[in-house]
Short mmCIF file of C-alpha atoms and ligand atoms in Angstrom, two decimals:
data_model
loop_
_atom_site.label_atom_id
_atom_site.label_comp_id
_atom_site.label_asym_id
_atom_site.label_seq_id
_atom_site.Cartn_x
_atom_site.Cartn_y
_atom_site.Cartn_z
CA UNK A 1 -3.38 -80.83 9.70
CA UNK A 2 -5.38 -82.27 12.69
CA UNK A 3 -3.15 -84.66 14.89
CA UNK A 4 -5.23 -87.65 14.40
CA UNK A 5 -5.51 -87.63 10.29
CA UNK A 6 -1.62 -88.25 10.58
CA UNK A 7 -1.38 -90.65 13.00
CA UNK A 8 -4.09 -92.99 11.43
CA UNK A 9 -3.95 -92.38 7.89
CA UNK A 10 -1.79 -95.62 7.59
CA UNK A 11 -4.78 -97.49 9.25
CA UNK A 12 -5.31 -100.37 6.91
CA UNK A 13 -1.31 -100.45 6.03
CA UNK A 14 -0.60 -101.89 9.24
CA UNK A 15 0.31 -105.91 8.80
CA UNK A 16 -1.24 -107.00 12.35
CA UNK A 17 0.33 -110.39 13.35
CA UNK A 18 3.99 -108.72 11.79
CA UNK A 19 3.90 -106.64 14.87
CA UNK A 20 4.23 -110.16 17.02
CA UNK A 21 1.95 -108.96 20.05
CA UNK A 22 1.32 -111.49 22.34
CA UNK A 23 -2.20 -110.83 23.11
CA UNK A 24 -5.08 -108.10 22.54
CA UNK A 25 -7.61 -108.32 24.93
CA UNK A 26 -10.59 -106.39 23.59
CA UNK A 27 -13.26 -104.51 26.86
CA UNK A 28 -16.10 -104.26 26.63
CA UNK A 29 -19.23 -102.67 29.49
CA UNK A 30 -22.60 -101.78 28.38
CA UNK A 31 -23.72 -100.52 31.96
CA UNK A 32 -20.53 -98.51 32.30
CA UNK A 33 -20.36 -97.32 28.78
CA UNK A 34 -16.42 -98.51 28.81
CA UNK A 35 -14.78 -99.68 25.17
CA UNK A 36 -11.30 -100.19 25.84
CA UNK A 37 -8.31 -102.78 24.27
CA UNK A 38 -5.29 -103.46 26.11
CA UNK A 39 -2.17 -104.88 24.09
CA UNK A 40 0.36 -106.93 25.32
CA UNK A 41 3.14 -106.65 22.79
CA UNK A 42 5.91 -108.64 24.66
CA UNK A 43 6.86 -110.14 28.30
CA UNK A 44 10.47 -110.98 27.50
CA UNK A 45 12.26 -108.42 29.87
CA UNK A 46 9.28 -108.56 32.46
CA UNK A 47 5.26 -107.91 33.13
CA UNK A 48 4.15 -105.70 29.99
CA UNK A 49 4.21 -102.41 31.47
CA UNK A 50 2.61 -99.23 29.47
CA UNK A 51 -0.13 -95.99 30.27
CA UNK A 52 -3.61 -96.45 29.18
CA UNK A 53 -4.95 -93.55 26.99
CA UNK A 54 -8.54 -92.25 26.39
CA UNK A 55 -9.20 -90.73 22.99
CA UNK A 56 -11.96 -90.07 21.01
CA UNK A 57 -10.77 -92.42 18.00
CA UNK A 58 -12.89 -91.74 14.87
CA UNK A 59 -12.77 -95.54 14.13
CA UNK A 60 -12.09 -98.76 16.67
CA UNK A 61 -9.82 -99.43 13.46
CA UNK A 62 -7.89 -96.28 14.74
CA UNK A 63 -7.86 -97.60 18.21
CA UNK A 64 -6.54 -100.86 17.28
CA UNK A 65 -3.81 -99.63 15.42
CA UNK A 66 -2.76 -97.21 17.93
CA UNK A 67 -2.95 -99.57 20.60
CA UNK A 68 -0.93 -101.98 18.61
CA UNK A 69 1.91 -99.15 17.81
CA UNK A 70 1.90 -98.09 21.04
CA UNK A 71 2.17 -101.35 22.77
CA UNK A 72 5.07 -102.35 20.53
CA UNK A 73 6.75 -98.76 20.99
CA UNK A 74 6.76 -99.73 24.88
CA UNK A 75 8.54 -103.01 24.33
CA UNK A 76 11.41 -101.20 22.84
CA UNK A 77 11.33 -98.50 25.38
CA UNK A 78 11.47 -100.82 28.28
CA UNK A 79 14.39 -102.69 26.57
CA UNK A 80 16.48 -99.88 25.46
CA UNK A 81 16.06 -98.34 28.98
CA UNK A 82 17.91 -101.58 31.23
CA UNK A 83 14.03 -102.40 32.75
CA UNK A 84 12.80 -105.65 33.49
CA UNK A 85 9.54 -104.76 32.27
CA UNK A 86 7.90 -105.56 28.58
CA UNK A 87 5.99 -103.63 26.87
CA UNK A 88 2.02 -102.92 26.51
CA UNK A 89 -0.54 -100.42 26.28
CA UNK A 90 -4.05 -99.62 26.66
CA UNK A 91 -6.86 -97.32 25.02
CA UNK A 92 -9.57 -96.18 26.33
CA UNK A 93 -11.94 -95.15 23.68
CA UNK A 94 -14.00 -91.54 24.67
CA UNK A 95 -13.75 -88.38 25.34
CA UNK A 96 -11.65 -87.72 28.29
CA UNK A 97 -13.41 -84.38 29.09
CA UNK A 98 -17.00 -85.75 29.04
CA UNK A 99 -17.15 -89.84 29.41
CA UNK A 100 -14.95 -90.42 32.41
CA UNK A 101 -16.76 -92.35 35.59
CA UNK A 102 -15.80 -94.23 38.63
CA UNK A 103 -17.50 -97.08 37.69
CA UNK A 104 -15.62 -96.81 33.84
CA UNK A 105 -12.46 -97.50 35.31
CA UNK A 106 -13.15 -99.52 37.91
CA UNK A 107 -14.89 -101.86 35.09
CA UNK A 108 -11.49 -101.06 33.21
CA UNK A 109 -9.44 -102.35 36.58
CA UNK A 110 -11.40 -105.64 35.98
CA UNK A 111 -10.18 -106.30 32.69
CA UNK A 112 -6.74 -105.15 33.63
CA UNK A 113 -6.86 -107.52 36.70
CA UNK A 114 -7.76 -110.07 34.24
CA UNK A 115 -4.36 -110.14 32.83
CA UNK A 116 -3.14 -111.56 36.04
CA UNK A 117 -0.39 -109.25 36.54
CA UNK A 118 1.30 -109.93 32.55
CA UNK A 119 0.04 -106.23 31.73
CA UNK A 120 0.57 -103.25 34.49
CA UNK A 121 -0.98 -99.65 34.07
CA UNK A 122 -0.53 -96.34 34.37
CA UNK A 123 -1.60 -92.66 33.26
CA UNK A 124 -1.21 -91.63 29.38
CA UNK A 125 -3.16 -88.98 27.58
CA UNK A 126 -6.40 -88.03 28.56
CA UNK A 127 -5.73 -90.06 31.87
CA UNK A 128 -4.50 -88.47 35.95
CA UNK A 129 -3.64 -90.16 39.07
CA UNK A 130 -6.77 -89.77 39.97
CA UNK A 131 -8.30 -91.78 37.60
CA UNK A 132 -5.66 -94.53 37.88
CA UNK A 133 -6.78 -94.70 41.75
CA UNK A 134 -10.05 -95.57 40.73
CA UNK A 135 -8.83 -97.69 38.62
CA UNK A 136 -6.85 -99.26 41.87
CA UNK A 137 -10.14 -100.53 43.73
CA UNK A 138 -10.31 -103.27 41.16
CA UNK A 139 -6.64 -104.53 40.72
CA UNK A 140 -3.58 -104.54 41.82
CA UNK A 141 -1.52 -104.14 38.52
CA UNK A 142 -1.60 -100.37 38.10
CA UNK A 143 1.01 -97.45 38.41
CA UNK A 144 1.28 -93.96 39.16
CA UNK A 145 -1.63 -93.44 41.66
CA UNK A 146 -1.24 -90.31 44.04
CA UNK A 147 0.56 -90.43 47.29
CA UNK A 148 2.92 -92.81 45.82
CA UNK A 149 5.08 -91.64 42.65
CA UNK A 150 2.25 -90.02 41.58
CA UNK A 151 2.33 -88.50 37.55
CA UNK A 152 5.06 -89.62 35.88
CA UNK A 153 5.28 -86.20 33.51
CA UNK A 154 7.84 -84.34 35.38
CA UNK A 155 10.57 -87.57 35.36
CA UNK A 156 9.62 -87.54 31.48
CA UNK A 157 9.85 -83.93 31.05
CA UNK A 158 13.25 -84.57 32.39
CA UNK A 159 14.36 -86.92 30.43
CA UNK A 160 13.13 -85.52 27.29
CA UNK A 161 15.38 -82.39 28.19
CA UNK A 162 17.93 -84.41 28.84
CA UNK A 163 17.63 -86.72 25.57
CA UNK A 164 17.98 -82.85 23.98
CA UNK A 165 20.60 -81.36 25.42
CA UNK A 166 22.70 -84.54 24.03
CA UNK A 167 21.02 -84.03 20.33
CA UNK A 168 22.21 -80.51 20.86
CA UNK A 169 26.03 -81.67 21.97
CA UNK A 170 26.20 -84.14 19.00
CA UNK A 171 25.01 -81.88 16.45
CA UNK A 172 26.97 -78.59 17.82
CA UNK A 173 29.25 -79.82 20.17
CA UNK A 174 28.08 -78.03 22.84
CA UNK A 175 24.64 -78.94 25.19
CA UNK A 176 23.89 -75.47 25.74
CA UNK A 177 20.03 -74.35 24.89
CA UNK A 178 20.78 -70.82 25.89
CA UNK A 179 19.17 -68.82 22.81
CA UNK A 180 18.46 -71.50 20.92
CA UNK A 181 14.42 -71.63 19.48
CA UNK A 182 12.84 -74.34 20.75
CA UNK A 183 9.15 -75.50 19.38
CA UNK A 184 7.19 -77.35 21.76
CA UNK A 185 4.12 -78.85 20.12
CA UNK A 186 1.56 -79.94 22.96
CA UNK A 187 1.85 -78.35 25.96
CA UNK A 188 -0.11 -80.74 28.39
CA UNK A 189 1.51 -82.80 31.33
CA UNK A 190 4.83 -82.86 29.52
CA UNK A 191 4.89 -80.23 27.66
CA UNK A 192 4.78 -77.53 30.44
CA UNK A 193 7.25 -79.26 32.20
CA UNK A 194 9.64 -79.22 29.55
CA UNK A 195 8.62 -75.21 29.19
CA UNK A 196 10.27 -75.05 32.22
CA UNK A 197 13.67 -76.57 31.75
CA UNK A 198 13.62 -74.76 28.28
CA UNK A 199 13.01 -71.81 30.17
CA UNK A 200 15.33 -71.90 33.06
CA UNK A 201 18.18 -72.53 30.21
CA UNK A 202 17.42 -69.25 28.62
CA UNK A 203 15.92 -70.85 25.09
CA UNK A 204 13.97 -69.16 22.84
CA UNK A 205 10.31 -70.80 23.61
CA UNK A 206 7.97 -71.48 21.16
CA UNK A 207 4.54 -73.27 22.22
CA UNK A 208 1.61 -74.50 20.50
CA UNK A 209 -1.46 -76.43 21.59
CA UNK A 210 -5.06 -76.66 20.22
CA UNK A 211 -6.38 -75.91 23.69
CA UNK A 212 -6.29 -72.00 24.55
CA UNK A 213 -6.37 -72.36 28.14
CA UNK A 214 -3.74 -74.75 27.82
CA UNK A 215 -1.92 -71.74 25.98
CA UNK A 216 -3.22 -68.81 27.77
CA UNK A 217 -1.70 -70.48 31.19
CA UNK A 218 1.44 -70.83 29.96
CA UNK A 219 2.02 -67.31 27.91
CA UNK A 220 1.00 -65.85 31.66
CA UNK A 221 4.07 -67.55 33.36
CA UNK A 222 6.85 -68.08 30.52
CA UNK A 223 8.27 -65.53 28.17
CA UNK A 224 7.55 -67.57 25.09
CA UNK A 225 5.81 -66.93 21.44
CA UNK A 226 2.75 -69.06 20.41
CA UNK A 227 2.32 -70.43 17.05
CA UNK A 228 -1.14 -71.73 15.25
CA UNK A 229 -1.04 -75.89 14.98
CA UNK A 230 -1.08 -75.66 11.31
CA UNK A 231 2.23 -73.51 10.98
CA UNK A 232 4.09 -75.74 13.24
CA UNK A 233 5.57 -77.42 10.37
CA UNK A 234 6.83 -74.89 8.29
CA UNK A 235 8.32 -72.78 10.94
CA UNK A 236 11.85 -71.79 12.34
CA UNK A 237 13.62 -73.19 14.92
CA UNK A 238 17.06 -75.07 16.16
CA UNK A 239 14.49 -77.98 17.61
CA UNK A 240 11.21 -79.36 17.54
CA UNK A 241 9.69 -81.27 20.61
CA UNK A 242 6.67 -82.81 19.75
CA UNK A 243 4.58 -83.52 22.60
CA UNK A 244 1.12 -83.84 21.64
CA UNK A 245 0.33 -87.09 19.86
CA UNK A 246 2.13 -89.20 17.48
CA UNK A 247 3.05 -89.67 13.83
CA UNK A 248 3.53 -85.70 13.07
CA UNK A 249 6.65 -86.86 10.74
CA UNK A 250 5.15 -88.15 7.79
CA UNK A 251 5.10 -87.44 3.98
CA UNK A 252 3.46 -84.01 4.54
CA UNK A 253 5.70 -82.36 7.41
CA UNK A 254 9.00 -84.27 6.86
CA UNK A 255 10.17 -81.80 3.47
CA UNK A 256 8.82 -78.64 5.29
CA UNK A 257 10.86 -79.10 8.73
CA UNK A 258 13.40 -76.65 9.13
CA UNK A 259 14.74 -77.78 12.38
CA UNK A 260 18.28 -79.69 12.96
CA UNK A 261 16.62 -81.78 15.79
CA UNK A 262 14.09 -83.13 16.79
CA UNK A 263 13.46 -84.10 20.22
CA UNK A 264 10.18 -84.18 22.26
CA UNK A 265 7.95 -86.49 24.41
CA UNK A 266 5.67 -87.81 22.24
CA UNK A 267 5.22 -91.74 21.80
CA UNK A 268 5.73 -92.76 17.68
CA UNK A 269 7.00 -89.49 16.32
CA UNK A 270 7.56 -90.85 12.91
CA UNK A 271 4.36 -92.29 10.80
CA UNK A 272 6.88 -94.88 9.64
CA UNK A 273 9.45 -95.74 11.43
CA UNK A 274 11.88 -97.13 8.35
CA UNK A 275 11.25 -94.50 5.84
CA UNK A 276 11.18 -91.38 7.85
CA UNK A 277 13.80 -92.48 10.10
CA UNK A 278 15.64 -92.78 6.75
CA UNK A 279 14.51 -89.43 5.17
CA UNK A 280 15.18 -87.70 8.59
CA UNK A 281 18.74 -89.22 8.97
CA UNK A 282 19.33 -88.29 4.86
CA UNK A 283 18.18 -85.09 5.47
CA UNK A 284 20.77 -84.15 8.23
CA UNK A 285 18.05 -83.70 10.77
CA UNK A 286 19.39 -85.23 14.64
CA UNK A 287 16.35 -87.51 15.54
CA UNK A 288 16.39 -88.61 19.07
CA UNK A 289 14.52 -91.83 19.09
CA UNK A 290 11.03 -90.78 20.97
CA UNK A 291 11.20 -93.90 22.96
CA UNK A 292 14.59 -93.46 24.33
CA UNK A 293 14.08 -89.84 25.54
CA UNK A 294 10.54 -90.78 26.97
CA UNK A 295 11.61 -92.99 29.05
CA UNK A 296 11.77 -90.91 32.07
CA UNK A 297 8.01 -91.72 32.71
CA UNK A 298 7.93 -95.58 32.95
CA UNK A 299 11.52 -95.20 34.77
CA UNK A 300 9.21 -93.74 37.57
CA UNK A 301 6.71 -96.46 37.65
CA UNK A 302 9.31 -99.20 37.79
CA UNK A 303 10.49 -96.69 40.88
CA UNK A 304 6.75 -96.75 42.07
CA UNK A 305 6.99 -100.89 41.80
CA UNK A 306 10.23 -101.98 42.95
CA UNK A 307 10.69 -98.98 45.67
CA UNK A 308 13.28 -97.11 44.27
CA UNK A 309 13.78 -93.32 45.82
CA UNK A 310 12.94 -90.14 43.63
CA UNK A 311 16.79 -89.60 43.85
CA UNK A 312 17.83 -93.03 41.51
CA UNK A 313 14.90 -92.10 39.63
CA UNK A 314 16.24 -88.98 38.68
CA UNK A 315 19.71 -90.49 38.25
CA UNK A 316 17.98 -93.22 35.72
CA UNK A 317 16.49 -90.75 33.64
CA UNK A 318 19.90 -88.32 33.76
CA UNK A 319 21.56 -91.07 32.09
CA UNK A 320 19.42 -90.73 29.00
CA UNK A 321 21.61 -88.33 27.96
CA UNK A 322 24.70 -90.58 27.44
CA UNK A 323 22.33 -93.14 25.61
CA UNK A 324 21.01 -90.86 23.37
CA UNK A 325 24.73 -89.94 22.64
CA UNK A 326 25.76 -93.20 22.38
CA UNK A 327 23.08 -93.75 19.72
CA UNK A 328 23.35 -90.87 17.93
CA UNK A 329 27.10 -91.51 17.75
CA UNK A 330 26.17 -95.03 16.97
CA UNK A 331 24.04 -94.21 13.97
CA UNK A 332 26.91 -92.12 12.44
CA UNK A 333 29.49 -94.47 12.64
CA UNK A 334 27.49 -97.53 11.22
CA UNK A 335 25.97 -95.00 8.55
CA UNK A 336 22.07 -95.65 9.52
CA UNK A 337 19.45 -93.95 10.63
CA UNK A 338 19.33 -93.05 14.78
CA UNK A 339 16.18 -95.06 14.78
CA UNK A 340 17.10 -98.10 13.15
CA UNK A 341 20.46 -97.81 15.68
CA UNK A 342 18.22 -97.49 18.59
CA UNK A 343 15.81 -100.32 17.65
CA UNK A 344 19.43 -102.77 17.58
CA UNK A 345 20.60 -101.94 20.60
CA UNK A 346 16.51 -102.85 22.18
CA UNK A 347 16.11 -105.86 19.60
CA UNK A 348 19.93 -107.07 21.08
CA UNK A 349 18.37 -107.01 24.60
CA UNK A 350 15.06 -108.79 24.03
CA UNK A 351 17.35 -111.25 22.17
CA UNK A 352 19.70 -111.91 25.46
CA UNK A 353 16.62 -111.86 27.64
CA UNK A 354 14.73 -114.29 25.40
CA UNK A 355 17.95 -116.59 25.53
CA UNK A 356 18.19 -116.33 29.00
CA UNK A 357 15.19 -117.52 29.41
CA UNK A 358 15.26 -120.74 27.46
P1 NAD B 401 -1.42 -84.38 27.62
O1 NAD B 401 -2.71 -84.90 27.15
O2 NAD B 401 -1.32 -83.86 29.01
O3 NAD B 401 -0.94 -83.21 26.66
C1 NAD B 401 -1.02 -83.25 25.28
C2 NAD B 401 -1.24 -81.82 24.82
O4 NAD B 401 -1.14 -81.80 23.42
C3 NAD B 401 -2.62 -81.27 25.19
O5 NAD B 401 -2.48 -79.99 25.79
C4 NAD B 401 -3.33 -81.17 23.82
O6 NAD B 401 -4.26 -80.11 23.78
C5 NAD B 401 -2.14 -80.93 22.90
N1 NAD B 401 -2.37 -81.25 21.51
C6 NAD B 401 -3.04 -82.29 20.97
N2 NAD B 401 -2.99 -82.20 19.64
C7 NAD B 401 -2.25 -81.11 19.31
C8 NAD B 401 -1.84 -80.52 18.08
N3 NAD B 401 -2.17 -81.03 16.91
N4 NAD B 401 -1.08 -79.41 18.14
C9 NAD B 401 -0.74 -78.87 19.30
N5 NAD B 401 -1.12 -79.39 20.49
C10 NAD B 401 -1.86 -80.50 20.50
O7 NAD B 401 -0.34 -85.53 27.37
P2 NAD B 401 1.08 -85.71 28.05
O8 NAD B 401 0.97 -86.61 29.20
O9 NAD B 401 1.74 -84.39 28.19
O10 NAD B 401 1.84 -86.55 26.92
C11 NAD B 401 2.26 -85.92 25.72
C12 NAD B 401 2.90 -86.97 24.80
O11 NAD B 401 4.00 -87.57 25.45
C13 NAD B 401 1.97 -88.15 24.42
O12 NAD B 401 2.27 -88.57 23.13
C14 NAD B 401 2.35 -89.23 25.41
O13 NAD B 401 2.07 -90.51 24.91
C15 NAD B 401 3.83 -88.99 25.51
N6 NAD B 401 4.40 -89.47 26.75
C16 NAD B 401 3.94 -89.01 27.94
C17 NAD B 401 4.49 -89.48 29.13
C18 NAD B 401 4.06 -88.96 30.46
O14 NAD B 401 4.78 -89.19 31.45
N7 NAD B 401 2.95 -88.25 30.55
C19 NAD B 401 5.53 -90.44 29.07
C20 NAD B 401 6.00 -90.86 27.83
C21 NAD B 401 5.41 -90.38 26.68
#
């Protein structure tokens, strides 16, 4: 199945004004070529804070509704993680490898400086520090640019290794990854990072990616086994990391999945949050919430913003291990799915902030 049928197939399911975003600001350049929307989901905890992605959506429809999920996804992450930052998101919609220009994202700056500050940005898929410091000549509300914290994929990596290793002591009782088969689905920015911890810890490495470069440079350094996209689904491992795009738990993959857990990088795992939370949880697979284990990434923008050395950084993201255990342990005591657990403990802290605030 091709990444993007899954994550959009719900297109037209998605109830727009449920989601409660605060504002969609839709760009738009003819000179430029630039088609863009930036969501602001929520400002509760802080300036909407969330990477901009370029993609070559098959529909605007597509775009909207990924901008939307991701936006809302970042609102949650920002919460759960202690930040005073809300959540938002941007898409950039082309092909990263062919449309990119200077004067695309300085345009894009523009519309991001338009915001006044409510929505700050910062690399996603299809997007580097470099293109973020073009980005920089036209505003001031932007993240990640070289020579300061730079690409926020290592911290993430981190985290998401982290976020693991506690799936791993709640399910077995012991952290340890030594031997244990690890599928990692996507190995870009992330991914290969992750390779690396996995590696270091003596697991059992499987990778996959739709780009054979992307493969071909990794088989050359790691000792690890490669696997075809399409039998991702269907084949055996302890874990599965998925961290390519979204929405790769759905109706189709959620029955095949052999794994126990499944912990990776990538932003809306599940298709639908409620039901395959639910299946995932009934099934006895250990779901660590995407958005929790992510979080390593916008930890080290809010570094980049508020100054804060590499050293916290790392600390911050080192403690997603005891919140992924506290929400795994969480969802077994109150008998409900770890994403539906996760989402209280965020929906509790948007709730204080909001109260604060009156
Ligand atoms: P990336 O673009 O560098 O890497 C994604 C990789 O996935 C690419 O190599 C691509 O070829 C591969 N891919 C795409 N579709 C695939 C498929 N169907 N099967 C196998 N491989 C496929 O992106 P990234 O920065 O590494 O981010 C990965 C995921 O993690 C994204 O969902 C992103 O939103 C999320 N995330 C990233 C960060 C970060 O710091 N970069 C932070 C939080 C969340």
């Amino acid at each position: 199945m091709k990444k993007n049928q899954s994550e959009h197939r719900n297109s037209n399911a998605i109830d727009f004004f449920n989601m409660n975003h605060e504002k969609i600001l839709f760009c738009q350049d003819q000179k430029s070529g630039l088609k863009a929307i930036i969501a602001v989901h929520n400002t509760v905890c802080g300036p909407a804070l969330g990477g901009t992605r370029m993609w070559s959506y098959k529909s605007d429809q597509d775009a909207l509704v990924d901008v939307m999920r991701l936006s809302r996804g970042m609102t949650y992450k920002n919460a759960i993680s202690g930040l005073n930052l809300g959540g938002g998101k941007a898409v950039i919609i082309g092909d990263s490898h062919s449309q990119k220009s200077p004067e695309l994202f300085m345009k894009f700056g523009e519309f991001v400086d338009s915001l006044s500050g409510s929505y700050i940005t910062a690399e996603d898929v299809g997007i580097n520090p470099d293109d973020m410091l073009q980005v920089s000549k036209t505003t001031r509300h932007v993240t990640g640019l070289p020579g300061k914290k730079g690409d926020p994929s290592p911290i993430t990596a981190y985290g998401v290794y982290m976020g693991m290793k506690a799936a791993l002591k709640f399910k077995n009782g012991t952290e340890s990854l030594n031997g244990k088969k690890v599928l990692v689905q996507g190995i870009g920015h992330v991914g290969l990072y992750l390779v690396d911890y996995l590696n270091k810890e003596g697991a059992e490495i499987i990778i996959s990616d739709i780009n054979k470069s992307a493969i071909e440079n990794v088989v050359k350094k790691y000792n690890c086994s490669v696997i075809k996209p399409n039998d991702i689904y269907t084949a055996e491992m302890d874990v599965y990391a998925p961290c390519a795009l979204g929405a790769t738990v759905n109706n189709e993959t959620i029955d095949k999945l052999k794994c126990s857990i499944i912990a990776g990088a990538a932003n809306n795992q599940l298709l639908d949050e409620k039901q395959h939370g639910q299946q995932l949880f009934d099934k006895g697979i250990v779901y660590a919430p995407d958005y929790l284990i992510n979080a390593g990434g916008v930890m080290n923008c809010y570094a980049e913003i508020h100054g804060i050395s590499d050293k916290k950084v790392m600390e911050m993201a080192g403690n997603i291990y005891q919140t992924t255990l506290d929400i795994l342990n969480k969802s077994q005591d109150e008998n409900i799915s770890t994403s539906l657990a996760a989402n209280r403990i965020a929906e509790k802290r948007i709730k204080e902030e909001s109260l604060k605030s009156k």
